[in-house]
């Protein structure tokens, strides 16, 4: 368990997100806290007892970050090119 002074809040505590990060993986979007909670960039959590806390904001996929591609005739098929 926690060896920090003062001790980190345990996972059932309301302030459990104040625990120190012991493993950080920003490239994957998650961090492990000293109290065993896995916290995701979208605000979701996995608690040590296996329960899941839903994210507090929608996840943003890499695809949604880009504007929609235009429908080029070459991608639409031969019939579109003849029109």
Coordinates of N, CA and C in Angstrom, one line a residue:
X1 N 0.8 -1.2 0.0 CA 0.0 0.0 0.0 C 0.9 1.3 0.0
X2 N 0.2 2.3 0.3 CA 0.9 3.6 0.2 C 2.0 3.8 1.2
X3 N 3.1 4.2 0.7 CA 4.3 4.5 1.6 C 4.6 6.0 1.8
X4 N 3.7 6.8 1.1 CA 3.9 8.3 1.2 C 3.5 8.9 2.5
X5 N 4.1 10.0 2.8 CA 3.7 10.8 4.0 C 3.4 12.2 3.6
X6 N 2.2 12.7 3.9 CA 1.1 11.9 4.4 C 0.6 10.9 3.5
X7 N -0.1 9.9 4.0 CA -0.6 8.8 3.2 C -1.6 9.3 2.2
X8 N -1.6 8.7 1.0 CA -2.6 9.0 0.0 C -4.0 8.5 0.4
X9 N -5.1 9.2 -0.1 CA -6.4 8.7 0.3 C -6.6 7.3 -0.3
X10 N -7.3 6.5 0.4 CA -7.7 5.1 -0.1 C -8.7 5.3 -1.2
X11 N -8.9 4.2 -2.0 CA -9.8 4.3 -3.2 C -11.2 4.5 -2.8
X12 N -11.8 4.1 -1.7 CA -13.2 4.4 -1.4 C -13.4 5.8 -1.0
X13 N -12.4 6.6 -0.7 CA -12.6 7.9 -0.2 C -13.0 8.9 -1.3
X14 N -13.8 9.9 -0.9 CA -14.3 10.9 -1.9 C -13.1 11.6 -2.7
X15 N -12.0 11.7 -2.0 CA -10.9 12.4 -2.6 C -9.8 11.5 -3.2
X16 N -10.2 10.3 -3.6 CA -9.3 9.2 -4.0 C -8.4 9.6 -5.2
X17 N -8.9 10.6 -6.0 CA -8.1 11.0 -7.1 C -6.9 11.9 -6.7
X18 N -6.8 12.2 -5.4 CA -5.6 13.0 -4.9 C -4.4 12.1 -4.7
X19 N -4.6 10.8 -4.8 CA -3.4 9.9 -4.6 C -2.4 10.2 -5.7
X20 N -1.1 9.8 -5.4 CA 0.0 10.0 -6.3 C 0.0 9.1 -7.4
X21 N 0.5 9.5 -8.6 CA 0.6 8.6 -9.7 C 1.8 7.8 -9.6
X22 N 1.7 6.5 -9.8 CA 2.8 5.6 -9.7 C 3.2 5.0 -11.0
X23 N 2.3 5.1 -12.0 CA 2.6 4.7 -13.4 C 1.8 5.5 -14.3
X24 N 2.5 6.3 -15.2 CA 1.8 7.2 -16.1 C 2.0 6.8 -17.5
X25 N 1.0 6.7 -18.3 CA 1.1 6.3 -19.7 C 0.2 7.3 -20.5
X26 N 0.7 8.5 -20.7 CA -0.1 9.5 -21.4 C -0.3 9.1 -22.9
X27 N 0.6 8.3 -23.5 CA 0.5 7.9 -24.8 C -0.6 6.9 -25.0
X28 N -1.0 6.3 -23.9 CA -2.1 5.3 -23.9 C -3.4 5.9 -23.3
X29 N -3.2 7.0 -22.6 CA -4.4 7.7 -22.0 C -4.8 7.2 -20.6
X30 N -3.9 6.7 -19.8 CA -4.2 6.3 -18.5 C -3.1 6.4 -17.5
X31 N -3.4 6.4 -16.2 CA -2.4 6.5 -15.1 C -2.9 5.6 -14.0
X32 N -1.9 5.0 -13.3 CA -2.2 4.2 -12.1 C -1.9 5.0 -10.9
X33 N -2.8 5.1 -10.0 CA -2.6 5.8 -8.7 C -2.1 4.9 -7.7
X34 N -1.5 5.5 -6.6 CA -1.0 4.8 -5.5 C -2.0 3.9 -4.8
X35 N -3.3 4.3 -4.8 CA -4.3 3.5 -4.2 C -4.9 2.4 -5.0
X36 N -4.4 2.2 -6.2 CA -4.8 1.1 -7.1 C -5.9 1.5 -8.1
X37 N -6.3 2.8 -8.2 CA -7.2 3.3 -9.1 C -6.5 3.6 -10.5
X38 N -7.2 3.1 -11.6 CA -6.7 3.4 -12.9 C -7.5 4.6 -13.4
X39 N -6.9 5.7 -13.8 CA -7.6 6.9 -14.2 C -7.3 7.1 -15.7
X40 N -8.4 7.3 -16.5 CA -8.3 7.5 -17.9 C -8.4 9.0 -18.2
X41 N -7.8 9.4 -19.4 CA -7.8 10.8 -19.8 C -9.2 11.4 -19.9
X42 N -10.2 10.6 -20.2 CA -11.6 11.1 -20.4 C -12.3 11.2 -19.1
X43 N -11.6 10.9 -18.0 CA -12.3 11.0 -16.7 C -12.8 9.7 -16.1
X44 N -12.8 8.6 -16.9 CA -13.3 7.3 -16.5 C -12.2 6.7 -15.5
X45 N -12.7 5.8 -14.7 CA -11.9 5.1 -13.7 C -12.2 3.6 -13.6
X46 N -11.2 2.8 -13.3 CA -11.4 1.5 -12.9 C -10.9 1.4 -11.5
X47 N -11.8 0.9 -10.6 CA -11.5 0.8 -9.2 C -10.8 -0.5 -8.9
X48 N -10.1 -0.6 -7.8 CA -9.4 -1.9 -7.4 C -10.4 -3.1 -7.3
X49 N -11.6 -2.8 -6.9 CA -12.6 -3.9 -6.7 C -13.2 -4.3 -8.1
X50 N -12.8 -3.7 -9.2 CA -13.3 -4.1 -10.5 C -14.5 -3.2 -11.0
X51 N -15.0 -2.3 -10.2 CA -16.1 -1.4 -10.6 C -15.5 -0.4 -11.6
X52 N -16.4 0.1 -12.5 CA -16.0 1.1 -13.5 C -16.8 2.4 -13.2
X53 N -16.1 3.5 -13.2 CA -16.7 4.8 -13.1 C -16.7 5.4 -14.6
X54 N -17.9 5.7 -15.0 CA -18.1 6.2 -16.4 C -17.3 7.5 -16.6
X55 N -16.8 7.8 -17.8 CA -16.1 9.0 -18.1 C -17.0 10.3 -17.9
X56 N -16.4 11.4 -17.5 CA -17.2 12.6 -17.3 C -17.3 13.5 -18.5
X57 N -16.6 13.0 -19.6 CA -16.8 13.7 -20.9 C -16.6 12.7 -22.0
X58 N -17.2 12.9 -23.2 CA -17.1 11.9 -24.2 C -15.7 11.7 -24.7
X59 N -15.4 10.5 -25.0 CA -14.0 10.2 -25.6 C -13.9 10.8 -26.9
X60 N -12.8 11.2 -27.3 CA -12.5 11.8 -28.6 C -11.6 10.9 -29.3
X61 N -12.1 10.3 -30.3 CA -11.3 9.4 -31.1 C -10.4 10.2 -32.1
X62 N -9.3 9.6 -32.5 CA -8.4 10.2 -33.5 C -9.2 10.6 -34.8
X63 N -10.2 9.7 -35.1 CA -10.9 10.0 -36.3 C -11.8 11.2 -36.2
X64 N -12.4 11.5 -35.1 CA -13.3 12.6 -34.9 C -12.5 13.9 -34.9
X65 N -11.2 13.9 -34.7 CA -10.4 15.1 -34.6 C -10.2 15.7 -36.0
X66 N -10.4 14.9 -37.1 CA -10.2 15.4 -38.4 C -11.5 15.8 -39.1
X67 N -11.5 16.8 -39.9 CA -12.7 17.1 -40.7 C -13.1 16.0 -41.7
X68 N -14.3 16.0 -42.0 CA -14.8 14.9 -43.0 C -14.1 15.1 -44.3
X69 N -13.7 14.0 -44.9 CA -13.1 14.0 -46.3 C -14.1 14.3 -47.3
X70 N -13.7 15.1 -48.3 CA -14.7 15.3 -49.4 C -14.9 14.0 -50.2
X71 N -16.0 13.9 -50.9 CA -16.3 12.7 -51.7 C -15.8 13.0 -53.1
X72 N -14.5 12.6 -53.3 CA -13.9 12.8 -54.7 C -14.6 11.8 -55.6
X73 N -14.7 12.2 -56.9 CA -15.3 11.3 -57.9 C -14.5 10.0 -58.0
X74 N -13.2 10.0 -57.9 CA -12.4 8.8 -58.1 C -12.8 7.8 -57.0
X75 N -13.2 8.3 -55.8 CA -13.5 7.4 -54.7 C -15.0 7.0 -54.7
X76 N -15.8 7.6 -55.5 CA -17.2 7.3 -55.6 C -17.5 6.2 -56.6
X77 N -16.6 5.9 -57.5 CA -16.8 4.8 -58.5 C -16.9 5.4 -59.9
X78 N -16.9 4.5 -60.9 CA -16.8 4.9 -62.3 C -18.1 5.6 -62.7
X79 N -19.3 5.3 -62.1 CA -20.5 6.0 -62.5 C -20.4 7.5 -62.2
X80 N -19.8 7.8 -61.1 CA -19.7 9.2 -60.7 C -18.8 10.0 -61.6
X81 N -17.8 9.4 -62.1 CA -16.8 10.0 -63.0 C -17.5 10.4 -64.4
X82 N -18.4 9.5 -64.8 CA -19.1 9.7 -66.1 C -20.1 10.9 -66.0
X83 N -20.6 11.2 -64.8 CA -21.6 12.2 -64.7 C -21.1 13.6 -64.9

